[in-house]
């Protein structure tokens, strides 16, 4: 069973640009969640998509957005990048039912210069 | 709001010894799940063990066990027979079921474990 695939693994962008990150969940999983990890703030929840609908949202500005496609793949977009957006972005896949079963990808490390 | 506290920023243990990583949580929900993840320097979050709030037995997964004390709201991870490959950051996390939090995970600050030969 293939795991959660995040692309790209590394990304360097300039302040003011926008970026799109991709996450392919485990086959059959309908829920995809996104997390931001920084040394200062730790791991913070961005949003969750389930069957193409945003089901839950964290406390991030509107520059952070996402979507989910019919095949459950999800993309996350950050517009007007700031230096503080430099982080490891992790995607987690789950069946969306019950309490168990989050599987994380290897993450995308974004550096904003 | 739910909160996870890990009070040990760093821990050291000798190879082959056991180590306990502390985790306390705060929630008003009756139904919740507690997780431990391992994050090596590569960045991937690796699932270790899960404990449901209604589970009567402490969870075990190989060398990992979870010491769940519901009344004290603690969910400590015990790693037996430590190996050099166990050196990593360890995160305790909680998922609440329903309510305004939906299905998000709330993470603690993490504990950096170093296993010495």
PDB file of C-alpha atoms in Angstrom:
ATOM      1  CA  UNK A   1       0.000   0.000   0.000  1.00  0.00           C
ATOM      2  CA  UNK A   2       1.614   3.278  -1.091  1.00  0.00           C
ATOM      3  CA  UNK A   3       2.036   5.913   1.594  1.00  0.00           C
ATOM      4  CA  UNK A   4       1.228   9.600   1.570  1.00  0.00           C
ATOM      5  CA  UNK A   5       3.128  11.411  -1.167  1.00  0.00           C
ATOM      6  CA  UNK A   6       3.999  15.074  -0.893  1.00  0.00           C
ATOM      7  CA  UNK A   7       5.588  17.051  -3.679  1.00  0.00           C
ATOM      8  CA  UNK A   8       7.903  18.794  -3.959  1.00  0.00           C
ATOM      9  CA  UNK A   9      10.181  17.839  -1.069  1.00  0.00           C
ATOM     10  CA  UNK A  10      12.039  21.135  -1.085  1.00  0.00           C
ATOM     11  CA  UNK A  11      11.117  24.548  -2.391  1.00  0.00           C
ATOM     12  CA  UNK A  12      12.767  27.951  -2.353  1.00  0.00           C
ATOM     13  CA  UNK A  13      10.608  30.970  -3.122  1.00  0.00           C
ATOM     14  CA  UNK A  14      10.999  34.725  -2.993  1.00  0.00           C
ATOM     15  CA  UNK A  15       8.947  36.991  -0.749  1.00  0.00           C
ATOM     16  CA  UNK A  16       5.744  38.045  -2.469  1.00  0.00           C
ATOM     17  CA  UNK A  17       5.506  34.990  -4.704  1.00  0.00           C
ATOM     18  CA  UNK A  18       2.910  32.279  -4.373  1.00  0.00           C
ATOM     19  CA  UNK A  19       3.414  28.547  -3.990  1.00  0.00           C
ATOM     20  CA  UNK A  20       1.364  25.376  -4.445  1.00  0.00           C
ATOM     21  CA  UNK A  21       2.090  22.181  -2.545  1.00  0.00           C
ATOM     22  CA  UNK A  22       0.604  18.807  -3.403  1.00  0.00           C
ATOM     23  CA  UNK A  23      -0.444  15.821  -1.320  1.00  0.00           C
ATOM     24  CA  UNK A  24      -1.629  12.423  -2.555  1.00  0.00           C
ATOM     25  CA  UNK A  25      -3.240  10.434   0.270  1.00  0.00           C
ATOM     26  CA  UNK A  26      -3.274   6.702   0.819  1.00  0.00           C
ATOM     27  CA  UNK A  27      -5.600   4.972  -1.617  1.00  0.00           C
ATOM     28  CA  UNK A  28      -9.112   4.905  -0.188  1.00  0.00           C
ATOM     29  CA  UNK A  29      -8.509   7.686   2.302  1.00  0.00           C
ATOM     30  CA  UNK A  30     -10.909  10.574   1.876  1.00  0.00           C
ATOM     31  CA  UNK A  31      -9.531  12.993   4.458  1.00  0.00           C
ATOM     32  CA  UNK A  32      -6.449  15.131   3.984  1.00  0.00           C
ATOM     33  CA  UNK A  33      -5.179  17.503   6.660  1.00  0.00           C
ATOM     34  CA  UNK A  34      -2.377  20.037   6.431  1.00  0.00           C
ATOM     35  CA  UNK A  35      -0.024  21.152   9.199  1.00  0.00           C
ATOM     36  CA  UNK A  36       2.683  23.788   9.398  1.00  0.00           C
ATOM     37  CA  UNK A  37       5.759  23.108  11.499  1.00  0.00           C
ATOM     38  CA  UNK A  38       8.138  25.890  12.532  1.00  0.00           C
ATOM     39  CA  UNK A  39      10.769  26.038  15.293  1.00  0.00           C
ATOM     40  CA  UNK A  40       8.932  28.891  17.002  1.00  0.00           C
ATOM     41  CA  UNK A  41       5.292  27.810  16.759  1.00  0.00           C
ATOM     42  CA  UNK A  42       5.644  24.048  16.595  1.00  0.00           C
ATOM     43  CA  UNK A  43       3.047  22.024  14.726  1.00  0.00           C
ATOM     44  CA  UNK A  44      -0.083  23.930  13.844  1.00  0.00           C
ATOM     45  CA  UNK A  45      -3.201  22.736  12.056  1.00  0.00           C
ATOM     46  CA  UNK A  46      -4.006  24.517   8.800  1.00  0.00           C
ATOM     47  CA  UNK A  47      -7.112  22.806   7.430  1.00  0.00           C
ATOM     48  CA  UNK A  48      -8.775  19.502   6.675  1.00  0.00           C
ATOM     49  CA  UNK A  49     -10.555  18.391   3.539  1.00  0.00           C
ATOM     50  CA  UNK A  50     -12.956  15.507   3.336  1.00  0.00           C
ATOM     51  CA  UNK A  51     -14.633  14.450   0.093  1.00  0.00           C
ATOM     52  CA  UNK A  52     -13.658  17.720  -1.607  1.00  0.00           C
ATOM     53  CA  UNK A  53     -15.091  19.897   1.183  1.00  0.00           C
ATOM     54  CA  UNK A  54     -13.163  21.866   3.764  1.00  0.00           C
ATOM     55  CA  UNK A  55     -14.332  20.354   7.025  1.00  0.00           C
ATOM     56  CA  UNK A  56     -12.142  22.166   9.485  1.00  0.00           C
ATOM     57  CA  UNK A  57      -9.877  25.198   9.476  1.00  0.00           C
ATOM     58  CA  UNK A  58      -7.108  26.445  11.729  1.00  0.00           C
ATOM     59  CA  UNK A  59      -6.207  29.984  12.649  1.00  0.00           C
ATOM     60  CA  UNK A  60      -4.231  31.090   9.605  1.00  0.00           C
ATOM     61  CA  UNK A  61      -4.680  34.138   7.361  1.00  0.00           C
ATOM     62  CA  UNK A  62      -6.586  33.937   4.105  1.00  0.00           C
ATOM     63  CA  UNK A  63      -3.306  33.747   2.175  1.00  0.00           C
ATOM     64  CA  UNK A  64      -3.360  30.066   3.046  1.00  0.00           C
ATOM     65  CA  UNK A  65      -5.892  28.107   1.055  1.00  0.00           C
ATOM     66  CA  UNK A  66      -6.443  24.604  -0.129  1.00  0.00           C
ATOM     67  CA  UNK A  67      -8.591  22.326  -2.162  1.00  0.00           C
ATOM     68  CA  UNK A  68      -9.258  18.662  -2.691  1.00  0.00           C
ATOM     69  CA  UNK A  69      -9.960  16.906  -5.926  1.00  0.00           C
ATOM     70  CA  UNK A  70     -12.346  14.049  -6.662  1.00  0.00           C
ATOM     71  CA  UNK A  71      -9.469  11.543  -6.432  1.00  0.00           C
ATOM     72  CA  UNK A  72      -8.776  12.865  -2.882  1.00  0.00           C
ATOM     73  CA  UNK A  73      -5.492  14.489  -3.855  1.00  0.00           C
ATOM     74  CA  UNK A  74      -5.126  17.854  -2.168  1.00  0.00           C
ATOM     75  CA  UNK A  75      -3.259  21.023  -2.910  1.00  0.00           C
ATOM     76  CA  UNK A  76      -2.316  23.818  -0.572  1.00  0.00           C
ATOM     77  CA  UNK A  77      -1.633  27.321  -1.817  1.00  0.00           C
ATOM     78  CA  UNK A  78       0.110  30.189  -0.096  1.00  0.00           C
ATOM     79  CA  UNK A  79      -0.079  33.575  -1.779  1.00  0.00           C
ATOM     80  CA  UNK A  80       2.071  36.649  -1.190  1.00  0.00           C
ATOM     81  CA  UNK A  81       4.734  34.686   0.643  1.00  0.00           C
ATOM     82  CA  UNK A  82       6.333  36.135   3.746  1.00  0.00           C
ATOM     83  CA  UNK A  83       9.625  35.176   5.394  1.00  0.00           C
ATOM     84  CA  UNK A  84       7.632  33.714   8.292  1.00  0.00           C
ATOM     85  CA  UNK A  85       5.999  31.190   5.972  1.00  0.00           C
ATOM     86  CA  UNK A  86       9.274  29.287   5.848  1.00  0.00           C
ATOM     87  CA  UNK A  87       8.367  25.953   7.393  1.00  0.00           C
ATOM     88  CA  UNK A  88       7.913  22.238   6.966  1.00  0.00           C
ATOM     89  CA  UNK A  89       4.420  21.614   5.618  1.00  0.00           C
ATOM     90  CA  UNK A  90       3.063  18.191   6.484  1.00  0.00           C
ATOM     91  CA  UNK A  91       0.080  16.469   5.009  1.00  0.00           C
ATOM     92  CA  UNK A  92      -1.836  13.739   6.855  1.00  0.00           C
ATOM     93  CA  UNK A  93      -4.186  11.237   5.328  1.00  0.00           C
ATOM     94  CA  UNK A  94      -6.953   9.330   7.069  1.00  0.00           C
ATOM     95  CA  UNK A  95     -10.128   7.457   6.292  1.00  0.00           C
ATOM     96  CA  UNK A  96     -12.004  10.327   7.906  1.00  0.00           C
ATOM     97  CA  UNK A  97     -14.064   8.065  10.119  1.00  0.00           C
ATOM     98  CA  UNK A  98     -13.426   7.370  13.785  1.00  0.00           C
ATOM     99  CA  UNK A  99     -10.565   8.514  15.930  1.00  0.00           C
ATOM    100  CA  UNK A 100      -7.624   6.509  14.686  1.00  0.00           C
ATOM    101  CA  UNK A 101      -5.491   6.381  11.637  1.00  0.00           C
ATOM    102  CA  UNK A 102      -3.518   9.418  10.603  1.00  0.00           C
ATOM    103  CA  UNK A 103      -0.609   8.773   8.235  1.00  0.00           C
ATOM    104  CA  UNK A 104       1.756  11.611   7.453  1.00  0.00           C
ATOM    105  CA  UNK A 105       3.790  12.312   4.372  1.00  0.00           C
ATOM    106  CA  UNK A 106       7.464  13.275   4.414  1.00  0.00           C
ATOM    107  CA  UNK A 107       6.591  16.948   4.137  1.00  0.00           C
ATOM    108  CA  UNK A 108       7.547  19.847   1.904  1.00  0.00           C
ATOM    109  CA  UNK A 109      10.239  22.109   3.260  1.00  0.00           C
ATOM    110  CA  UNK A 110       9.523  25.645   2.063  1.00  0.00           C
ATOM    111  CA  UNK A 111      12.131  28.362   2.353  1.00  0.00           C
ATOM    112  CA  UNK A 112      11.137  31.958   1.625  1.00  0.00           C
ATOM    113  CA  UNK A 113      14.014  34.321   0.871  1.00  0.00           C
TER     114      UNK A 113
ATOM    115  CA  UNK B   1      -9.626  24.430  24.053  1.00  0.00           C
ATOM    116  CA  UNK B   2      -7.545  21.283  24.053  1.00  0.00           C
ATOM    117  CA  UNK B   3      -3.891  21.467  25.059  1.00  0.00           C
ATOM    118  CA  UNK B   4      -0.982  19.046  25.109  1.00  0.00           C
ATOM    119  CA  UNK B   5       2.023  19.620  27.357  1.00  0.00           C
ATOM    120  CA  UNK B   6       5.379  17.901  27.052  1.00  0.00           C
ATOM    121  CA  UNK B   7       7.619  19.183  29.813  1.00  0.00           C
ATOM    122  CA  UNK B   8      10.864  17.494  28.721  1.00  0.00           C
ATOM    123  CA  UNK B   9      12.528  19.411  25.878  1.00  0.00           C
ATOM    124  CA  UNK B  10      15.358  16.869  25.806  1.00  0.00           C
ATOM    125  CA  UNK B  11      15.987  13.415  27.206  1.00  0.00           C
ATOM    126  CA  UNK B  12      19.050  11.179  27.184  1.00  0.00           C
ATOM    127  CA  UNK B  13      19.076   7.420  27.608  1.00  0.00           C
ATOM    128  CA  UNK B  14      21.662   4.664  27.351  1.00  0.00           C
ATOM    129  CA  UNK B  15      21.227   2.069  24.650  1.00  0.00           C
ATOM    130  CA  UNK B  16      19.181  -0.945  25.833  1.00  0.00           C
ATOM    131  CA  UNK B  17      17.635   0.965  28.730  1.00  0.00           C
ATOM    132  CA  UNK B  18      14.000   2.024  29.025  1.00  0.00           C
ATOM    133  CA  UNK B  19      12.871   5.634  28.882  1.00  0.00           C
ATOM    134  CA  UNK B  20       9.604   7.426  29.665  1.00  0.00           C
ATOM    135  CA  UNK B  21       8.506  10.515  27.782  1.00  0.00           C
ATOM    136  CA  UNK B  22       5.888  12.591  29.578  1.00  0.00           C
ATOM    137  CA  UNK B  23       2.683  13.981  28.154  1.00  0.00           C
ATOM    138  CA  UNK B  24      -0.252  15.646  29.878  1.00  0.00           C
ATOM    139  CA  UNK B  25      -3.376  16.862  28.166  1.00  0.00           C
ATOM    140  CA  UNK B  26      -6.361  19.023  28.810  1.00  0.00           C
ATOM    141  CA  UNK B  27      -9.754  18.557  27.228  1.00  0.00           C
ATOM    142  CA  UNK B  28     -13.383  18.862  28.174  1.00  0.00           C
ATOM    143  CA  UNK B  29     -14.433  16.139  25.758  1.00  0.00           C
ATOM    144  CA  UNK B  30     -15.275  12.635  26.946  1.00  0.00           C
ATOM    145  CA  UNK B  31     -14.296  11.035  23.656  1.00  0.00           C
ATOM    146  CA  UNK B  32     -10.799  11.625  22.351  1.00  0.00           C
ATOM    147  CA  UNK B  33      -7.739   9.859  21.063  1.00  0.00           C
ATOM    148  CA  UNK B  34      -4.108  10.220  22.051  1.00  0.00           C
ATOM    149  CA  UNK B  35      -1.213   9.598  19.697  1.00  0.00           C
ATOM    150  CA  UNK B  36       2.548   9.467  19.819  1.00  0.00           C
ATOM    151  CA  UNK B  37       4.597  10.245  16.740  1.00  0.00           C
ATOM    152  CA  UNK B  38       8.320  10.026  16.073  1.00  0.00           C
ATOM    153  CA  UNK B  39       9.981  12.579  13.821  1.00  0.00           C
ATOM    154  CA  UNK B  40      13.540  11.829  12.701  1.00  0.00           C
ATOM    155  CA  UNK B  41      15.680  14.559  11.187  1.00  0.00           C
ATOM    156  CA  UNK B  42      14.263  13.713   7.754  1.00  0.00           C
ATOM    157  CA  UNK B  43      10.983  15.315   8.830  1.00  0.00           C
ATOM    158  CA  UNK B  44       8.484  12.514   8.336  1.00  0.00           C
ATOM    159  CA  UNK B  45       6.033  11.943  11.186  1.00  0.00           C
ATOM    160  CA  UNK B  46       5.975   8.255  12.035  1.00  0.00           C
ATOM    161  CA  UNK B  47       2.976   6.903  13.963  1.00  0.00           C
ATOM    162  CA  UNK B  48       3.978   4.926  17.038  1.00  0.00           C
ATOM    163  CA  UNK B  49       0.955   4.231  19.217  1.00  0.00           C
ATOM    164  CA  UNK B  50      -2.663   5.194  19.833  1.00  0.00           C
ATOM    165  CA  UNK B  51      -4.853   5.224  22.938  1.00  0.00           C
ATOM    166  CA  UNK B  52      -8.582   5.896  22.891  1.00  0.00           C
ATOM    167  CA  UNK B  53     -10.194   7.589  25.845  1.00  0.00           C
ATOM    168  CA  UNK B  54     -12.530   4.638  26.373  1.00  0.00           C
ATOM    169  CA  UNK B  55      -9.850   1.978  26.038  1.00  0.00           C
ATOM    170  CA  UNK B  56      -9.525   0.156  29.341  1.00  0.00           C
ATOM    171  CA  UNK B  57      -6.143  -1.377  28.610  1.00  0.00           C
ATOM    172  CA  UNK B  58      -2.934   0.574  28.060  1.00  0.00           C
ATOM    173  CA  UNK B  59      -1.882   0.435  24.413  1.00  0.00           C
ATOM    174  CA  UNK B  60       1.241  -1.473  23.408  1.00  0.00           C
ATOM    175  CA  UNK B  61       3.020  -1.701  20.058  1.00  0.00           C
ATOM    176  CA  UNK B  62       6.215  -3.723  20.160  1.00  0.00           C
ATOM    177  CA  UNK B  63       8.769  -1.803  22.252  1.00  0.00           C
ATOM    178  CA  UNK B  64       6.333   1.079  22.752  1.00  0.00           C
ATOM    179  CA  UNK B  65       3.724   1.242  25.452  1.00  0.00           C
ATOM    180  CA  UNK B  66       1.485   4.030  26.596  1.00  0.00           C
ATOM    181  CA  UNK B  67       0.953   4.610  30.299  1.00  0.00           C
ATOM    182  CA  UNK B  68      -2.548   6.091  30.235  1.00  0.00           C
ATOM    183  CA  UNK B  69      -3.816   7.648  33.465  1.00  0.00           C
ATOM    184  CA  UNK B  70      -7.145   9.198  32.599  1.00  0.00           C
ATOM    185  CA  UNK B  71      -7.862  10.807  35.953  1.00  0.00           C
ATOM    186  CA  UNK B  72      -4.488  12.542  35.897  1.00  0.00           C
ATOM    187  CA  UNK B  73      -4.861  13.336  32.168  1.00  0.00           C
ATOM    188  CA  UNK B  74      -1.494  11.885  31.344  1.00  0.00           C
ATOM    189  CA  UNK B  75      -0.397   9.657  28.470  1.00  0.00           C
ATOM    190  CA  UNK B  76       3.282   8.884  28.886  1.00  0.00           C
ATOM    191  CA  UNK B  77       5.207   6.946  26.259  1.00  0.00           C
ATOM    192  CA  UNK B  78       7.489   4.186  27.458  1.00  0.00           C
ATOM    193  CA  UNK B  79      10.179   2.916  25.094  1.00  0.00           C
ATOM    194  CA  UNK B  80      11.795  -0.295  26.263  1.00  0.00           C
ATOM    195  CA  UNK B  81      15.269  -1.505  25.242  1.00  0.00           C
ATOM    196  CA  UNK B  82      16.250   1.768  23.531  1.00  0.00           C
ATOM    197  CA  UNK B  83      18.122   1.566  20.253  1.00  0.00           C
ATOM    198  CA  UNK B  84      20.366   4.113  18.555  1.00  0.00           C
ATOM    199  CA  UNK B  85      17.731   4.494  15.848  1.00  0.00           C
ATOM    200  CA  UNK B  86      15.268   5.755  18.449  1.00  0.00           C
ATOM    201  CA  UNK B  87      17.100   9.091  18.564  1.00  0.00           C
ATOM    202  CA  UNK B  88      14.522  11.554  17.225  1.00  0.00           C
ATOM    203  CA  UNK B  89      11.918  14.120  18.214  1.00  0.00           C
ATOM    204  CA  UNK B  90       8.802  12.645  19.805  1.00  0.00           C
ATOM    205  CA  UNK B  91       5.417  14.318  19.737  1.00  0.00           C
ATOM    206  CA  UNK B  92       2.346  13.629  21.784  1.00  0.00           C
ATOM    207  CA  UNK B  93      -0.915  14.590  20.065  1.00  0.00           C
ATOM    208  CA  UNK B  94      -4.618  14.531  20.773  1.00  0.00           C
ATOM    209  CA  UNK B  95      -7.624  14.337  18.550  1.00  0.00           C
ATOM    210  CA  UNK B  96     -10.991  15.312  19.859  1.00  0.00           C
ATOM    211  CA  UNK B  97     -14.111  13.862  18.360  1.00  0.00           C
ATOM    212  CA  UNK B  98     -16.718  16.338  17.219  1.00  0.00           C
ATOM    213  CA  UNK B  99     -17.270  19.767  18.706  1.00  0.00           C
ATOM    214  CA  UNK B 100     -15.768  22.893  17.205  1.00  0.00           C
ATOM    215  CA  UNK B 101     -12.338  21.270  16.880  1.00  0.00           C
ATOM    216  CA  UNK B 102     -13.573  18.777  14.339  1.00  0.00           C
ATOM    217  CA  UNK B 103     -10.974  16.267  13.438  1.00  0.00           C
ATOM    218  CA  UNK B 104      -7.720  18.105  13.947  1.00  0.00           C
ATOM    219  CA  UNK B 105      -4.683  16.922  15.864  1.00  0.00           C
ATOM    220  CA  UNK B 106      -3.272  19.136  18.585  1.00  0.00           C
ATOM    221  CA  UNK B 107       0.435  18.556  19.196  1.00  0.00           C
ATOM    222  CA  UNK B 108       2.708  19.106  22.141  1.00  0.00           C
ATOM    223  CA  UNK B 109       6.033  20.894  21.870  1.00  0.00           C
ATOM    224  CA  UNK B 110       7.959  17.677  21.479  1.00  0.00           C
ATOM    225  CA  UNK B 111      10.782  15.899  23.301  1.00  0.00           C
ATOM    226  CA  UNK B 112      14.165  15.388  21.646  1.00  0.00           C
ATOM    227  CA  UNK B 113      15.380  11.926  22.619  1.00  0.00           C
ATOM    228  CA  UNK B 114      19.044  11.020  22.294  1.00  0.00           C
ATOM    229  CA  UNK B 115      20.140   7.414  22.727  1.00  0.00           C
ATOM    230  CA  UNK B 116      23.787   7.049  23.727  1.00  0.00           C
ATOM    231  CA  UNK B 117      25.846   3.948  22.876  1.00  0.00           C
TER     232      UNK B 117
END
